[in-house]
PDB file of N, CA, C and O in Angstrom, chain B, residues numbered from 101:
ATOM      1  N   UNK B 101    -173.365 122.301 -61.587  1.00  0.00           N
ATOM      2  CA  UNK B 101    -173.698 121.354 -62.630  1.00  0.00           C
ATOM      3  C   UNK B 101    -173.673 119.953 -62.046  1.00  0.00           C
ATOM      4  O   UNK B 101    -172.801 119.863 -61.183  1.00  0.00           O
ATOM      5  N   UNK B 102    -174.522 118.558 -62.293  1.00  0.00           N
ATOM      6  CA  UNK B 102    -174.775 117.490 -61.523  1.00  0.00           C
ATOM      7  C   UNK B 102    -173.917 117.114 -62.626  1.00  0.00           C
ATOM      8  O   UNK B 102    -173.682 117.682 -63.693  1.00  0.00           O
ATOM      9  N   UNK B 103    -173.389 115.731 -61.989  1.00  0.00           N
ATOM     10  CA  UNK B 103    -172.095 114.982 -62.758  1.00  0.00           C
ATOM     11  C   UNK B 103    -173.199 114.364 -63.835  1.00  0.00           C
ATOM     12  O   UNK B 103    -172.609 113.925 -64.822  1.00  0.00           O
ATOM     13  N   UNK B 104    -174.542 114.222 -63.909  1.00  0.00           N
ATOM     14  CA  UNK B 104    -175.228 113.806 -65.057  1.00  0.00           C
ATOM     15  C   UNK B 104    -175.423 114.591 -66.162  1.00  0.00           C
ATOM     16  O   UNK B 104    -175.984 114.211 -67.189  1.00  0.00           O
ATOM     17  N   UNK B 105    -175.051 115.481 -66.003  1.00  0.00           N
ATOM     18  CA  UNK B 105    -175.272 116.299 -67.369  1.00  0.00           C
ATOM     19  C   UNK B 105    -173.878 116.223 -67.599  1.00  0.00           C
ATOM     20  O   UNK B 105    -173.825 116.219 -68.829  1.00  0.00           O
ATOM     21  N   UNK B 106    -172.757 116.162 -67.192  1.00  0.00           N
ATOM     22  CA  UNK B 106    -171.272 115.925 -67.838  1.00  0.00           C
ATOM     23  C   UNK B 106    -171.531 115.005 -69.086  1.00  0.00           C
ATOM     24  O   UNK B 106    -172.083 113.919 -68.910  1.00  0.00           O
ATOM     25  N   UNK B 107    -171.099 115.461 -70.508  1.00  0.00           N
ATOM     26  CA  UNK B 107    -171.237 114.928 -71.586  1.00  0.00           C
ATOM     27  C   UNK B 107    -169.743 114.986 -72.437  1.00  0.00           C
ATOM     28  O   UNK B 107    -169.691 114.237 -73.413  1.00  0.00           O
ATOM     29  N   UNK B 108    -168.857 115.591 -72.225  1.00  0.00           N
ATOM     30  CA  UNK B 108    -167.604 116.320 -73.058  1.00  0.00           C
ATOM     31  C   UNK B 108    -166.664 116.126 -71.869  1.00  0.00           C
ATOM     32  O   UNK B 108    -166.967 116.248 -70.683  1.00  0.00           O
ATOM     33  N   UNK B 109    -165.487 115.808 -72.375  1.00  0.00           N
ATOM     34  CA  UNK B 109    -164.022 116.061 -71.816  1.00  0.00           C
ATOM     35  C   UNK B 109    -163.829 116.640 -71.269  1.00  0.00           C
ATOM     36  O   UNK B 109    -163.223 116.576 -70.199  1.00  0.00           O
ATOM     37  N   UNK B 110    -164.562 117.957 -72.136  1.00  0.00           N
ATOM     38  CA  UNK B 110    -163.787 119.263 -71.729  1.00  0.00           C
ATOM     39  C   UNK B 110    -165.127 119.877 -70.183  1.00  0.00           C
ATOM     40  O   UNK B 110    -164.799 120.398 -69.117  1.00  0.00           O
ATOM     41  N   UNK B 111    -166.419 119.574 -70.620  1.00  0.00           N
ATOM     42  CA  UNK B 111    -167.153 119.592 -69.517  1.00  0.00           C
ATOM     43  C   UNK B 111    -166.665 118.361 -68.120  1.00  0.00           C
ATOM     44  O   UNK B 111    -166.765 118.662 -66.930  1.00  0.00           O
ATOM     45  N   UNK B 112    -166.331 117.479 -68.443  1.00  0.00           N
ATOM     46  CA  UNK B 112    -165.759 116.827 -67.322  1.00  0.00           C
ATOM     47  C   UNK B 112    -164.772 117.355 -66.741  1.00  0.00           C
ATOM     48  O   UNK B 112    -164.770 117.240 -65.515  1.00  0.00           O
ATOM     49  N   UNK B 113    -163.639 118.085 -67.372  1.00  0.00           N
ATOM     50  CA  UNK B 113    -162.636 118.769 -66.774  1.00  0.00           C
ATOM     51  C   UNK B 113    -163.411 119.621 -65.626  1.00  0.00           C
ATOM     52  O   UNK B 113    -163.667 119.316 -64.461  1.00  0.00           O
ATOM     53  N   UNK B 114    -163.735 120.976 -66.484  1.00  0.00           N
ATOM     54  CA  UNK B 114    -164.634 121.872 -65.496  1.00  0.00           C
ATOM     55  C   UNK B 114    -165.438 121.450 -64.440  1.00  0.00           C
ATOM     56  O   UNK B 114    -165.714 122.256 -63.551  1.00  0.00           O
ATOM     57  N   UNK B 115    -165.889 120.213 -64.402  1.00  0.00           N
ATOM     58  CA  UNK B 115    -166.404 119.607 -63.211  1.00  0.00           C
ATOM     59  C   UNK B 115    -165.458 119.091 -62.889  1.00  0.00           C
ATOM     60  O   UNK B 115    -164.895 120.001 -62.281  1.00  0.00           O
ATOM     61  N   UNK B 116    -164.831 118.268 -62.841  1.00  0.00           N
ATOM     62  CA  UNK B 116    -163.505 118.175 -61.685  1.00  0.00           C
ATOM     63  C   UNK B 116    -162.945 119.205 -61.050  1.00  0.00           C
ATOM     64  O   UNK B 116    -162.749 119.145 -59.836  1.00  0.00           O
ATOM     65  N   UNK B 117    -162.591 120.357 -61.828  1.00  0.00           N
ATOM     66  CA  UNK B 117    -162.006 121.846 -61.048  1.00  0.00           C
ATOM     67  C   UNK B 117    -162.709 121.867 -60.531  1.00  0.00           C
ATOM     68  O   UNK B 117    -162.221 122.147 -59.437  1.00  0.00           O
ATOM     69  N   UNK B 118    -164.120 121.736 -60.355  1.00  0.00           N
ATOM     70  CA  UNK B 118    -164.933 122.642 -59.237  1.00  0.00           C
ATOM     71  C   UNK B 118    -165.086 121.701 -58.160  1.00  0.00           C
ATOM     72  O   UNK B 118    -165.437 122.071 -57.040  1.00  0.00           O
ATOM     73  N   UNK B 119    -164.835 120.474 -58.452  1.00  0.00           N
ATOM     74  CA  UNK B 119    -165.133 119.028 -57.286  1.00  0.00           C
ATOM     75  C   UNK B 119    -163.936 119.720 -56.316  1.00  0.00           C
ATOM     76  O   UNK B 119    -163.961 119.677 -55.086  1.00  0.00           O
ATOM     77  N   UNK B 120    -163.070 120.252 -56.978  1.00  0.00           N
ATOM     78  CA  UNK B 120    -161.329 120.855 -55.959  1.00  0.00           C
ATOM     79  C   UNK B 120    -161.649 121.333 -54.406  1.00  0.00           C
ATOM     80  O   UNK B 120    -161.206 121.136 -53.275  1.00  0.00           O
ATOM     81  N   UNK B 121    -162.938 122.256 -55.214  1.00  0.00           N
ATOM     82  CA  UNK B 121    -163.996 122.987 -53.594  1.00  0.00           C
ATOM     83  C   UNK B 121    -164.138 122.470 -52.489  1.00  0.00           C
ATOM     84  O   UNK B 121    -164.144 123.100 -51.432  1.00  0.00           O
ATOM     85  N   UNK B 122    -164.294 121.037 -52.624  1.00  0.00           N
ATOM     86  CA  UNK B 122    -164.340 120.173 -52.061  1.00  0.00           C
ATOM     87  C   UNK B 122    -163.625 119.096 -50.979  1.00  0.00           C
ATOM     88  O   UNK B 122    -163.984 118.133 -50.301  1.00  0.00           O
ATOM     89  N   UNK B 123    -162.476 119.804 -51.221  1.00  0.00           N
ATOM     90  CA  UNK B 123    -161.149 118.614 -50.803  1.00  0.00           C
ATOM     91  C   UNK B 123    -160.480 120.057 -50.001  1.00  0.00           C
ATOM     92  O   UNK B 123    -160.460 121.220 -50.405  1.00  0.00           O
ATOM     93  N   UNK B 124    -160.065 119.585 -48.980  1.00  0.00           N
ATOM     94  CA  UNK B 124    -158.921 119.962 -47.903  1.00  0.00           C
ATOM     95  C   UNK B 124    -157.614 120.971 -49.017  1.00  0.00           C
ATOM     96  O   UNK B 124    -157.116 120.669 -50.101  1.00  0.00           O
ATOM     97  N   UNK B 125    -157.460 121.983 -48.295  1.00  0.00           N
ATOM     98  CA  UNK B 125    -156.707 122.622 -48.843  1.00  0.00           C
ATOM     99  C   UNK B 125    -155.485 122.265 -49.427  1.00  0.00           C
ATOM    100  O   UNK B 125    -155.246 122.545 -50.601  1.00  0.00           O
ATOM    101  N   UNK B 126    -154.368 121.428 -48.414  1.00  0.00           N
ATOM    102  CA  UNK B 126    -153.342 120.915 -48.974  1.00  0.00           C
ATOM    103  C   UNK B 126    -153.218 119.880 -50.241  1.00  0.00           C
ATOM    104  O   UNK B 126    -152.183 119.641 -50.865  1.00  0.00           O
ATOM    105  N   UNK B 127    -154.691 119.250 -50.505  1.00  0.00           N
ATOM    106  CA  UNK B 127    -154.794 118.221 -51.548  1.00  0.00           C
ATOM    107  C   UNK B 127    -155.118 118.631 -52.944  1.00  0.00           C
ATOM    108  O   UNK B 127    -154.967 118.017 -54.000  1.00  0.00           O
ATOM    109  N   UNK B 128    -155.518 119.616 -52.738  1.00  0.00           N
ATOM    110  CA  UNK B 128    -156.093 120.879 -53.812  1.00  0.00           C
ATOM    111  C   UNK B 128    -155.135 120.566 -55.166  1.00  0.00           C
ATOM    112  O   UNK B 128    -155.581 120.149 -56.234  1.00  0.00           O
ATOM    113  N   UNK B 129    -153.423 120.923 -54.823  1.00  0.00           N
ATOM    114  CA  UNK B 129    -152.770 121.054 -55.524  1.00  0.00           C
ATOM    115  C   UNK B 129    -152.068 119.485 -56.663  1.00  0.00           C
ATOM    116  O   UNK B 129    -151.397 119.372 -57.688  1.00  0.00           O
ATOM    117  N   UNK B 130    -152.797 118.494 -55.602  1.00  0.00           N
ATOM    118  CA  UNK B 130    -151.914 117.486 -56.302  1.00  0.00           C
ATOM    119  C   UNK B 130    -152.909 116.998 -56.957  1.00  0.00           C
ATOM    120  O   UNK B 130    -152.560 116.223 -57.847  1.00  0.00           O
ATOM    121  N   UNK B 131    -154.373 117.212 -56.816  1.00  0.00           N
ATOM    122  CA  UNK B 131    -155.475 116.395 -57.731  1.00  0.00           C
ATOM    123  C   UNK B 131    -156.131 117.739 -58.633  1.00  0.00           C
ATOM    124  O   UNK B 131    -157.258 117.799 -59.124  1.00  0.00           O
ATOM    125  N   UNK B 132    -154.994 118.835 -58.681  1.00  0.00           N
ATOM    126  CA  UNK B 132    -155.529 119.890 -59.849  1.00  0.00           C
ATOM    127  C   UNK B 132    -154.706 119.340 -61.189  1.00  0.00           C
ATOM    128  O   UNK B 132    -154.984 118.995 -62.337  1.00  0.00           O
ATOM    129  N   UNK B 133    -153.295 119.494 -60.184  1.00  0.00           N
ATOM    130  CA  UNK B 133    -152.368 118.368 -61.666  1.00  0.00           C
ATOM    131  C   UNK B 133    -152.838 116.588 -61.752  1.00  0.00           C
ATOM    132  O   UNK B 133    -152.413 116.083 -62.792  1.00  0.00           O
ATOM    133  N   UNK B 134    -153.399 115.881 -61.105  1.00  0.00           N
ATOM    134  CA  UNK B 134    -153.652 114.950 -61.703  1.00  0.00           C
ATOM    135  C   UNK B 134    -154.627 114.749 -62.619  1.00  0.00           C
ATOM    136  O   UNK B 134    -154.563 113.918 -63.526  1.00  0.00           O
ATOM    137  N   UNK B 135    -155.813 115.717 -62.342  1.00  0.00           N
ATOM    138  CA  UNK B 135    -157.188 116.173 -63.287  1.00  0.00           C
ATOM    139  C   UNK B 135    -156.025 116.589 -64.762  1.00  0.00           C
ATOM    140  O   UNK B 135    -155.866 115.800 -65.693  1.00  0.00           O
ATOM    141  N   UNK B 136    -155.523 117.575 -64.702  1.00  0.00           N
ATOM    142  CA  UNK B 136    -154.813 118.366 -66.040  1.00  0.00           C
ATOM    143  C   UNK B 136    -154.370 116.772 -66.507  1.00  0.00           C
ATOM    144  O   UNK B 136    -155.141 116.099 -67.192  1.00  0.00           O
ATOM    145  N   UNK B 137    -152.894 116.191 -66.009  1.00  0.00           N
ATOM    146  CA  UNK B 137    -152.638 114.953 -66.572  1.00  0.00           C
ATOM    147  C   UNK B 137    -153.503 113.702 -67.642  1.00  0.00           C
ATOM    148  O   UNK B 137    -153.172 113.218 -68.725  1.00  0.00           O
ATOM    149  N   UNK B 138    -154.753 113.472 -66.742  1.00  0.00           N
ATOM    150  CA  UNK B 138    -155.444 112.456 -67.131  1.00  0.00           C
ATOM    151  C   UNK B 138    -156.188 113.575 -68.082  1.00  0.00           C
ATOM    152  O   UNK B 138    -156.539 113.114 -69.168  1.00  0.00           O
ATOM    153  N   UNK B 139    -156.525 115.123 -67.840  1.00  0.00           N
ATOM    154  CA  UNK B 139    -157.352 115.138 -69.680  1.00  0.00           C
ATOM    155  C   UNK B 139    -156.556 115.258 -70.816  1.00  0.00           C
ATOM    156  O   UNK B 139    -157.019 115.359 -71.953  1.00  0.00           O
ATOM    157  N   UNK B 140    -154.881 115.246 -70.425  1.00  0.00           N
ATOM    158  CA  UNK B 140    -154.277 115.696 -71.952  1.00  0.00           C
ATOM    159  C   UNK B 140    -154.251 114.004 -71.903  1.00  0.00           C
ATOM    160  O   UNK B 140    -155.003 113.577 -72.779  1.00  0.00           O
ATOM    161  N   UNK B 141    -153.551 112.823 -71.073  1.00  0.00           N
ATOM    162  CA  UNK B 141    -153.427 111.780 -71.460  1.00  0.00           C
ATOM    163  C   UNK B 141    -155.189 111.075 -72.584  1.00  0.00           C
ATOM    164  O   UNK B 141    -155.242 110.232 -73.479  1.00  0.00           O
ATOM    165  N   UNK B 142    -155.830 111.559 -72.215  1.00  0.00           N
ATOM    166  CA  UNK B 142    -157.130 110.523 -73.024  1.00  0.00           C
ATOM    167  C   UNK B 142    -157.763 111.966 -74.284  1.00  0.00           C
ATOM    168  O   UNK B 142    -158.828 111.953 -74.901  1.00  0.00           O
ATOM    169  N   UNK B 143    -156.918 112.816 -74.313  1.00  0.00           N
ATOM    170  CA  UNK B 143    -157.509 114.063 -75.249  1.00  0.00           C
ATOM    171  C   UNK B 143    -157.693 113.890 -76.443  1.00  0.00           C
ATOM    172  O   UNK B 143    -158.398 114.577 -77.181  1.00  0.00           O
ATOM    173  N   UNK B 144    -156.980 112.822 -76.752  1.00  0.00           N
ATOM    174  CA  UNK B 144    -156.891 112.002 -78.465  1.00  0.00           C
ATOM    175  C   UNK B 144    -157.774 110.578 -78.508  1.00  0.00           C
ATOM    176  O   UNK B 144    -157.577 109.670 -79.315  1.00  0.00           O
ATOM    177  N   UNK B 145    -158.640 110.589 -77.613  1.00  0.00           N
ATOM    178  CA  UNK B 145    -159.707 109.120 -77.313  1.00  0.00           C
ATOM    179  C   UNK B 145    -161.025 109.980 -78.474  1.00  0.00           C
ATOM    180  O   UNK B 145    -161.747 110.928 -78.164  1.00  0.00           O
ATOM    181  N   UNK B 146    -160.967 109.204 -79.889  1.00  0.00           N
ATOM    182  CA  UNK B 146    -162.287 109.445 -80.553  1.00  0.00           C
ATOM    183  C   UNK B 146    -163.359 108.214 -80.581  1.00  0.00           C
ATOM    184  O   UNK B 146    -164.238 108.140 -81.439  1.00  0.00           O
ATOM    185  N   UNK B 147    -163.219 107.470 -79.770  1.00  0.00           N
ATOM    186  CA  UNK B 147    -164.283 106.571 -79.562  1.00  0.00           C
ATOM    187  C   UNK B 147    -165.595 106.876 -78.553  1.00  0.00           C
ATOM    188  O   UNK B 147    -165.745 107.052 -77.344  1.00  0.00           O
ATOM    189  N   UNK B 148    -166.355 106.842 -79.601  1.00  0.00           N
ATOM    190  CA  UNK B 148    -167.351 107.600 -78.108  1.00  0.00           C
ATOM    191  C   UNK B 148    -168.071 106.925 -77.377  1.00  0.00           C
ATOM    192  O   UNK B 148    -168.779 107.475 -76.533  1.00  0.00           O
ATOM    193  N   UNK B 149    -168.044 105.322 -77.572  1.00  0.00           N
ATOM    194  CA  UNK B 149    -168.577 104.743 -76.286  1.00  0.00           C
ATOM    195  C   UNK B 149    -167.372 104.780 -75.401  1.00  0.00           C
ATOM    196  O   UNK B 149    -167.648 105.051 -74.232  1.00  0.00           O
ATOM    197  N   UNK B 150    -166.110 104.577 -75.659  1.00  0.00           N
ATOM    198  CA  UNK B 150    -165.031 104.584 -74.607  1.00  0.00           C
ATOM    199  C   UNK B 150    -165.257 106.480 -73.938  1.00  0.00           C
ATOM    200  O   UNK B 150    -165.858 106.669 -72.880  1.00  0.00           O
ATOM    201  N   UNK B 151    -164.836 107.335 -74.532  1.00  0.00           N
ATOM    202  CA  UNK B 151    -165.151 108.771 -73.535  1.00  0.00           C
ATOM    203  C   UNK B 151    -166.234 108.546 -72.480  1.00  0.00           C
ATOM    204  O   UNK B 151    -166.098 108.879 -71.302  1.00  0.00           O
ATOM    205  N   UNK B 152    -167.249 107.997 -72.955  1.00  0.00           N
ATOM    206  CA  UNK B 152    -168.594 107.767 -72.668  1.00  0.00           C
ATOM    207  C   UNK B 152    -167.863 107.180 -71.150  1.00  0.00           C
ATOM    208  O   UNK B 152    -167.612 107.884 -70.172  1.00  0.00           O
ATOM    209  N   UNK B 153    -167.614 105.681 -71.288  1.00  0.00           N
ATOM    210  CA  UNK B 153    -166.967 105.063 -70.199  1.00  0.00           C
ATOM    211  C   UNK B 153    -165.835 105.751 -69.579  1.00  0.00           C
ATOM    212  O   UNK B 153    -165.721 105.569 -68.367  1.00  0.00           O
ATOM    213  N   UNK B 154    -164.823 106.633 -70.252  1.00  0.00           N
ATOM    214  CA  UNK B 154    -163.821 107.104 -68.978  1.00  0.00           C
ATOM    215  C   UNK B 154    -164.525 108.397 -68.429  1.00  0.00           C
ATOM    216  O   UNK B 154    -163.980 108.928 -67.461  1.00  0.00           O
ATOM    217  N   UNK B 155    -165.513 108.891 -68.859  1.00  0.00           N
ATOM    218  CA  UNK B 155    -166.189 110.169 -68.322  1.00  0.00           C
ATOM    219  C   UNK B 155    -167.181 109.510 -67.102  1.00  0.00           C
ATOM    220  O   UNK B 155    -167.458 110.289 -66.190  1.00  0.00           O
ATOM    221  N   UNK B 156    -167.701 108.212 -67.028  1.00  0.00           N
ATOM    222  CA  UNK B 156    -168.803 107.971 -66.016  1.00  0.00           C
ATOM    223  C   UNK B 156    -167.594 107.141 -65.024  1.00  0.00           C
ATOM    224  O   UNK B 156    -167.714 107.313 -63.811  1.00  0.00           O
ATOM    225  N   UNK B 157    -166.826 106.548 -65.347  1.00  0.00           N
ATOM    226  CA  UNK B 157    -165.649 106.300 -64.489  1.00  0.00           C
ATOM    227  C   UNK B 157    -164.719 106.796 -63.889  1.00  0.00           C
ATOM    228  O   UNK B 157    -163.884 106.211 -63.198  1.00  0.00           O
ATOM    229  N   UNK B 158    -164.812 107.961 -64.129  1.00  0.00           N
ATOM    230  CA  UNK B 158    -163.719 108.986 -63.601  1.00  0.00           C
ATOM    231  C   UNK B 158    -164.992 109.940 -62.579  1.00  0.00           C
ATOM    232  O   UNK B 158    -164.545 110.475 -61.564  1.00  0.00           O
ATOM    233  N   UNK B 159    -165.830 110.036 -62.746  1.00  0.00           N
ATOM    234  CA  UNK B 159    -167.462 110.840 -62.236  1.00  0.00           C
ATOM    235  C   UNK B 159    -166.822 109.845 -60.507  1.00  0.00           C
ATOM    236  O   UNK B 159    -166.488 110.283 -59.406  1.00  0.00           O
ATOM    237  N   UNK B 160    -166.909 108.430 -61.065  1.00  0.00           N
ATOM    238  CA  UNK B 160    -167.480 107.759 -59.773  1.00  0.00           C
ATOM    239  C   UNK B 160    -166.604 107.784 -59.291  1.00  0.00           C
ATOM    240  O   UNK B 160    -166.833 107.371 -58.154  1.00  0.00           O
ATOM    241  N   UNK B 161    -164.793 108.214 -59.472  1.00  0.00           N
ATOM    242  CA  UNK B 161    -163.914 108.320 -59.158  1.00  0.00           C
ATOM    243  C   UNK B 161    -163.366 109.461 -58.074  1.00  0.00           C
ATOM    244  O   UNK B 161    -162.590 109.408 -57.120  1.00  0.00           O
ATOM    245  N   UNK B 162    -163.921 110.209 -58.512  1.00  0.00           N
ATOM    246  CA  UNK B 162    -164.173 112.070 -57.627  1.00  0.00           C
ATOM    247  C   UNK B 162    -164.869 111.890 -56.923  1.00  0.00           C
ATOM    248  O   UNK B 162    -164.711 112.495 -55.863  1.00  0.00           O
ATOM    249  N   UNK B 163    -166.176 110.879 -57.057  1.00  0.00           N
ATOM    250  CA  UNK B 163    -167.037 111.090 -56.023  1.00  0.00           C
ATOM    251  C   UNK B 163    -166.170 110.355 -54.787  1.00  0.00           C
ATOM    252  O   UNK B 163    -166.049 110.840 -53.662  1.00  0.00           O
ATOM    253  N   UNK B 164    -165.709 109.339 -55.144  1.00  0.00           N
ATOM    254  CA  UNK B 164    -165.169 108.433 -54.233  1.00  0.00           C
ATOM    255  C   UNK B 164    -163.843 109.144 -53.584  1.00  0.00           C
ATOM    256  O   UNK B 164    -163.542 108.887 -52.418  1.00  0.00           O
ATOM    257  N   UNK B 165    -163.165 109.923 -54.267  1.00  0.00           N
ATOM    258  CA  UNK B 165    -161.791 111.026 -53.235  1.00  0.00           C
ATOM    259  C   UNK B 165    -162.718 111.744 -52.368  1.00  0.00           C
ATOM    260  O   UNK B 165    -162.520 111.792 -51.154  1.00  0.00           O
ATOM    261  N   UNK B 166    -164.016 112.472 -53.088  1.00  0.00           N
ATOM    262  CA  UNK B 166    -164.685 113.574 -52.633  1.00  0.00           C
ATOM    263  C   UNK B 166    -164.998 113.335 -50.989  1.00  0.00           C
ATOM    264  O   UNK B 166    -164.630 114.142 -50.136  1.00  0.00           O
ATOM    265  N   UNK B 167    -165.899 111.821 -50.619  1.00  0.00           N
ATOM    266  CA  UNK B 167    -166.078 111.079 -49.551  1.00  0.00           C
ATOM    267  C   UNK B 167    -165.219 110.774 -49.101  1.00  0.00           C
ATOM    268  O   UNK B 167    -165.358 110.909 -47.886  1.00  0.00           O
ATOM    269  N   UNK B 168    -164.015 110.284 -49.415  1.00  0.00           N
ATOM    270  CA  UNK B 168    -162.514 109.827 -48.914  1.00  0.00           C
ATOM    271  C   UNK B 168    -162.848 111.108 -47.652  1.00  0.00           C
ATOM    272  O   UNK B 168    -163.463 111.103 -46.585  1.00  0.00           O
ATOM    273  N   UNK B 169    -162.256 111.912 -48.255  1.00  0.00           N
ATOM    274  CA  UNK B 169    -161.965 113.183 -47.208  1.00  0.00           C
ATOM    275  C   UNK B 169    -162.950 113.726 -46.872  1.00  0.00           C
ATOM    276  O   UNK B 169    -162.624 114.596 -46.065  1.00  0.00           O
ATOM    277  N   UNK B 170    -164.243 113.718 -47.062  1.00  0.00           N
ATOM    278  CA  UNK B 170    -165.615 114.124 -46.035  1.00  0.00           C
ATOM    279  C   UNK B 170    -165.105 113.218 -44.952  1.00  0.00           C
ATOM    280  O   UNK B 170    -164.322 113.733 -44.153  1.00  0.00           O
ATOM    281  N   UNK B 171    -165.455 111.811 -44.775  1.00  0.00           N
ATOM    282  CA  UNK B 171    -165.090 110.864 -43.850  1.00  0.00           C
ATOM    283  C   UNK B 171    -163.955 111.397 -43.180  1.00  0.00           C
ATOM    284  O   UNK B 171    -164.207 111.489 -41.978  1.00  0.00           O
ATOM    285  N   UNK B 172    -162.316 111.955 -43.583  1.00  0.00           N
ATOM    286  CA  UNK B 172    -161.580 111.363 -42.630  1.00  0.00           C
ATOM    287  C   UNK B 172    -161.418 112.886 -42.015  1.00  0.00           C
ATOM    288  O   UNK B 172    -160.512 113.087 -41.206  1.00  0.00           O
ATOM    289  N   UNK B 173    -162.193 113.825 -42.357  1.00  0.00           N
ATOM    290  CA  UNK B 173    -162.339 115.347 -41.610  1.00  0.00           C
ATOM    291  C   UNK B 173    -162.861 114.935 -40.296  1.00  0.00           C
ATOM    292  O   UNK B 173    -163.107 115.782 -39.436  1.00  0.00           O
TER     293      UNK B 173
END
């Protein structure tokens, strides 16, 4: 799924788990619980231009760990 069709929370979650694929084995575990953390912390956000904004900000956020560790492999 391309991070542009991410529309829902709960679809942003599921794309973060699968961004996990992505990252070095040992890191796996600490950005599976930080993904869980940050969706129960914003799970009660009913504003939907704000979701709107923490869903395309958090997108550019993964992408940016995702490259972190392409680069330092």
């Amino acid at each position: 799924m391309s991070s542009k069709l991410v529309k829902t929370p709960l679809g942003l979650y599921k794309h973060l788990l699968r961004q996990l694929a992505l990252l070095p084995e040992p890191m796996r575990p600490h950005y599976k619980h930080r993904i869980r953390q940050e969706y129960h912390s914003y799970s009660d956000e009913t504003d939907t231009d704000r979701v709107e904004e923490i869903i395309q900000q958090t997108i550019k956020d993964a992408e940016w760990v995702v490259n972190k560790y392409k680069t330092s492999s």
